[in-house]
Tab-separated table of C-alpha atoms in Angstrom:
chain	number	residue	atom	x	y	z
A	12	UNK	CA	37.189	58.480	-13.271
A	13	UNK	CA	37.504	54.884	-14.440
A	14	UNK	CA	35.607	51.950	-12.860
A	15	UNK	CA	37.752	49.207	-14.294
A	16	UNK	CA	37.773	47.287	-10.973
A	17	UNK	CA	34.009	46.672	-11.242
A	18	UNK	CA	34.286	45.020	-14.649
A	19	UNK	CA	36.504	42.238	-13.372
A	20	UNK	CA	35.285	38.733	-14.344
A	21	UNK	CA	35.254	35.694	-12.059
A	22	UNK	CA	38.528	33.865	-11.683
A	23	UNK	CA	38.685	30.140	-12.408
A	24	UNK	CA	38.897	29.432	-8.694
A	25	UNK	CA	35.771	31.460	-7.914
A	26	UNK	CA	33.928	29.816	-10.791
A	27	UNK	CA	34.971	26.366	-9.513
A	28	UNK	CA	33.740	27.191	-5.993
A	29	UNK	CA	30.390	28.367	-7.409
A	30	UNK	CA	30.015	25.175	-9.453
A	31	UNK	CA	30.792	23.014	-6.402
A	32	UNK	CA	28.283	24.896	-4.205
A	33	UNK	CA	25.572	24.669	-6.880
A	34	UNK	CA	26.298	20.941	-7.387
A	35	UNK	CA	25.999	20.228	-3.657
A	36	UNK	CA	22.712	22.142	-3.471
A	37	UNK	CA	21.330	20.240	-6.485
A	38	UNK	CA	22.398	16.923	-4.920
A	39	UNK	CA	20.587	17.701	-1.654
A	40	UNK	CA	17.504	18.859	-3.558
A	41	UNK	CA	17.411	15.567	-5.491
A	42	UNK	CA	17.837	13.547	-2.275
A	43	UNK	CA	15.007	15.492	-0.603
A	44	UNK	CA	12.692	15.100	-3.604
A	45	UNK	CA	13.442	11.367	-3.689
A	46	UNK	CA	12.588	11.064	0.019
A	47	UNK	CA	9.344	12.965	-0.546
A	48	UNK	CA	8.269	10.575	-3.318
A	49	UNK	CA	8.820	7.632	-0.946
A	50	UNK	CA	6.802	9.394	1.764
A	51	UNK	CA	4.059	10.072	-0.786
A	52	UNK	CA	3.743	6.357	-1.564
A	53	UNK	CA	3.767	5.380	2.121
A	54	UNK	CA	1.133	7.969	3.019
A	55	UNK	CA	-0.978	7.110	-0.020
A	56	UNK	CA	-1.046	3.399	0.820
A	57	UNK	CA	-1.860	4.088	4.475
A	58	UNK	CA	-4.754	6.346	3.445
A	59	UNK	CA	-6.097	3.761	0.979
A	60	UNK	CA	-5.954	0.992	3.601
A	61	UNK	CA	-7.627	3.230	6.219
A	62	UNK	CA	-10.371	4.006	3.696
A	63	UNK	CA	-10.774	0.273	3.096
A	64	UNK	CA	-11.226	-0.261	6.842
A	65	UNK	CA	-13.820	2.540	6.985
A	66	UNK	CA	-15.749	1.116	4.027
A	67	UNK	CA	-15.604	-2.319	5.620
A	68	UNK	CA	-17.050	-0.914	8.863
A	69	UNK	CA	-19.958	0.590	6.908
A	70	UNK	CA	-20.484	-2.691	5.069
A	71	UNK	CA	-20.536	-4.671	8.344
A	72	UNK	CA	-22.919	-2.236	10.010
A	73	UNK	CA	-25.493	-2.725	7.219
A	74	UNK	CA	-25.552	-6.482	7.908
A	75	UNK	CA	-25.567	-6.111	11.685
A	76	UNK	CA	-28.413	-3.562	11.658
A	77	UNK	CA	-30.507	-5.731	9.340
A	78	UNK	CA	-29.758	-8.886	11.398
A	79	UNK	CA	-28.128	-10.665	8.448
A	80	UNK	CA	-24.638	-11.215	9.880
A	81	UNK	CA	-24.399	-14.749	8.431
A	82	UNK	CA	-24.612	-13.246	4.923
A	83	UNK	CA	-21.181	-11.661	5.505
A	84	UNK	CA	-19.597	-15.116	5.151
A	85	UNK	CA	-19.927	-14.744	1.360
A	86	UNK	CA	-17.153	-12.124	1.479
A	87	UNK	CA	-14.584	-14.218	3.385
A	88	UNK	CA	-11.628	-14.497	1.010
A	89	UNK	CA	-13.644	-12.799	-1.753
A	90	UNK	CA	-12.703	-9.730	-3.748
A	91	UNK	CA	-13.875	-6.663	-1.832
A	92	UNK	CA	-13.119	-4.258	-4.697
A	93	UNK	CA	-16.340	-3.022	-6.266
A	94	UNK	CA	-18.438	-4.628	-3.505
A	95	UNK	CA	-17.059	-3.045	-0.330
A	96	UNK	CA	-14.368	-0.665	-1.629
A	97	UNK	CA	-14.471	1.417	-4.782
A	98	UNK	CA	-11.795	0.385	-7.311
A	99	UNK	CA	-8.459	2.122	-6.868
A	100	UNK	CA	-7.166	4.154	-9.816
A	101	UNK	CA	-4.518	1.546	-10.636
A	102	UNK	CA	-6.639	-1.542	-9.938
A	103	UNK	CA	-6.065	-4.114	-12.703
A	104	UNK	CA	-8.802	-6.646	-11.905
A	105	UNK	CA	-9.187	-10.251	-10.715
A	106	UNK	CA	-6.854	-13.038	-11.788
A	107	UNK	CA	-6.358	-16.729	-11.008
A	108	UNK	CA	-2.891	-17.282	-9.460
A	109	UNK	CA	-1.325	-14.374	-11.358
A	110	UNK	CA	2.400	-13.901	-11.760
A	111	UNK	CA	3.105	-10.639	-9.900
A	112	UNK	CA	5.924	-9.877	-12.340
A	113	UNK	CA	3.384	-9.223	-15.093
A	114	UNK	CA	2.145	-6.143	-13.212
A	115	UNK	CA	3.833	-2.783	-12.757
A	116	UNK	CA	4.888	-1.260	-9.441
A	117	UNK	CA	1.964	0.704	-8.033
A	118	UNK	CA	-0.656	-1.725	-9.406
A	119	UNK	CA	-3.389	-3.367	-7.329
A	120	UNK	CA	-4.984	-6.674	-8.299
A	121	UNK	CA	-7.007	-9.474	-6.713
A	122	UNK	CA	-5.635	-13.029	-6.658
A	123	UNK	CA	-8.781	-15.205	-6.779
A	124	UNK	CA	-6.857	-18.411	-6.039
A	125	UNK	CA	-5.359	-17.124	-2.777
A	126	UNK	CA	-8.162	-14.667	-1.942
A	127	UNK	CA	-5.641	-11.816	-1.603
A	128	UNK	CA	-5.889	-8.171	-2.565
A	129	UNK	CA	-2.347	-7.270	-3.677
A	130	UNK	CA	-0.437	-3.998	-4.033
A	131	UNK	CA	2.950	-3.940	-5.790
A	132	UNK	CA	5.297	-1.540	-4.019
A	133	UNK	CA	6.950	1.215	-6.051
A	134	UNK	CA	9.849	2.135	-3.750
A	135	UNK	CA	11.123	-1.368	-3.095
A	136	UNK	CA	14.380	-0.239	-1.481
A	137	UNK	CA	12.426	1.218	1.470
A	138	UNK	CA	10.073	-1.751	1.982
A	139	UNK	CA	10.669	-4.854	4.106
A	140	UNK	CA	8.545	-7.989	3.818
A	141	UNK	CA	9.117	-11.748	3.948
A	142	UNK	CA	7.324	-12.167	0.596
A	143	UNK	CA	9.474	-13.312	-2.324
A	144	UNK	CA	10.136	-10.581	-4.905
A	145	UNK	CA	8.596	-8.473	-6.201
A	146	UNK	CA	7.838	-6.648	-2.935
A	147	UNK	CA	4.118	-6.398	-2.347
A	148	UNK	CA	1.442	-5.948	0.276
A	149	UNK	CA	-1.144	-8.715	0.447
A	150	UNK	CA	-4.452	-8.210	2.257
A	151	UNK	CA	-7.283	-10.641	2.949
A	152	UNK	CA	-10.810	-10.419	4.369
A	153	UNK	CA	-11.071	-12.550	7.511
A	154	UNK	CA	-14.097	-13.338	9.658
A	155	UNK	CA	-14.503	-11.976	13.161
A	156	UNK	CA	-16.371	-14.733	14.957
A	157	UNK	CA	-17.182	-16.503	18.199
A	158	UNK	CA	-15.328	-19.816	18.060
A	159	UNK	CA	-18.040	-22.091	19.491
A	160	UNK	CA	-16.124	-25.335	18.921
A	161	UNK	CA	-12.741	-23.849	20.014
A	162	UNK	CA	-10.827	-25.168	17.003
A	163	UNK	CA	-9.196	-21.818	16.141
A	164	UNK	CA	-10.788	-21.414	12.709
A	165	UNK	CA	-14.120	-20.243	11.383
A	166	UNK	CA	-16.615	-23.023	10.669
A	167	UNK	CA	-19.720	-21.840	8.834
A	168	UNK	CA	-22.906	-22.997	10.497
A	169	UNK	CA	-21.116	-23.695	13.802
A	170	UNK	CA	-19.313	-20.495	14.724
A	171	UNK	CA	-21.136	-17.199	15.086
A	172	UNK	CA	-19.829	-14.529	12.704
A	173	UNK	CA	-19.671	-11.028	14.162
A	174	UNK	CA	-18.064	-9.181	11.286
A	175	UNK	CA	-15.159	-9.002	8.863
A	176	UNK	CA	-11.711	-7.489	9.112
A	177	UNK	CA	-9.045	-6.671	6.571
A	178	UNK	CA	-5.756	-8.296	7.607
A	179	UNK	CA	-2.219	-8.284	6.276
A	180	UNK	CA	-1.312	-11.739	5.000
A	181	UNK	CA	2.241	-11.210	6.261
A	182	UNK	CA	3.897	-8.376	8.182
A	183	UNK	CA	5.643	-5.557	6.350
A	184	UNK	CA	7.269	-2.275	7.230
A	185	UNK	CA	8.609	0.813	5.531
A	186	UNK	CA	12.139	2.010	6.308
């Protein structure tokens, strides 16, 4: 008894269908992996910023408990990295009015001139911000205070500082 029917090879049509199916599956896998890398950046940045807020709360509590709230004014607009937050893995240091184009996406740095902690976004196509390119997140330490003279800004020696907060310099969102 001969089993010649079982030795039949794939026809060109069947081979073409297999190649198309495999190509479509590879395409969707690449799209999904790409989406996951974007989500990884978004989640990573959110976690880092939440950790910054937690470290800032601990920092403030030390001053409030010891009754030295006025000493917190030294950190307004100052670099919190190394003093309040531990340095991030890709933190490049402090610079005076740096050109953001000299840094790589994913880098953090502190702009001493503006008093901003800056993160350069990796997945720029999914990030919206009014900041001129390159896309970046800018954060600043601001005082929380009682505005005794009602002028809308903190005046050392007049207004009563109650703490510090980490604010976005401008709004941003991820798509």
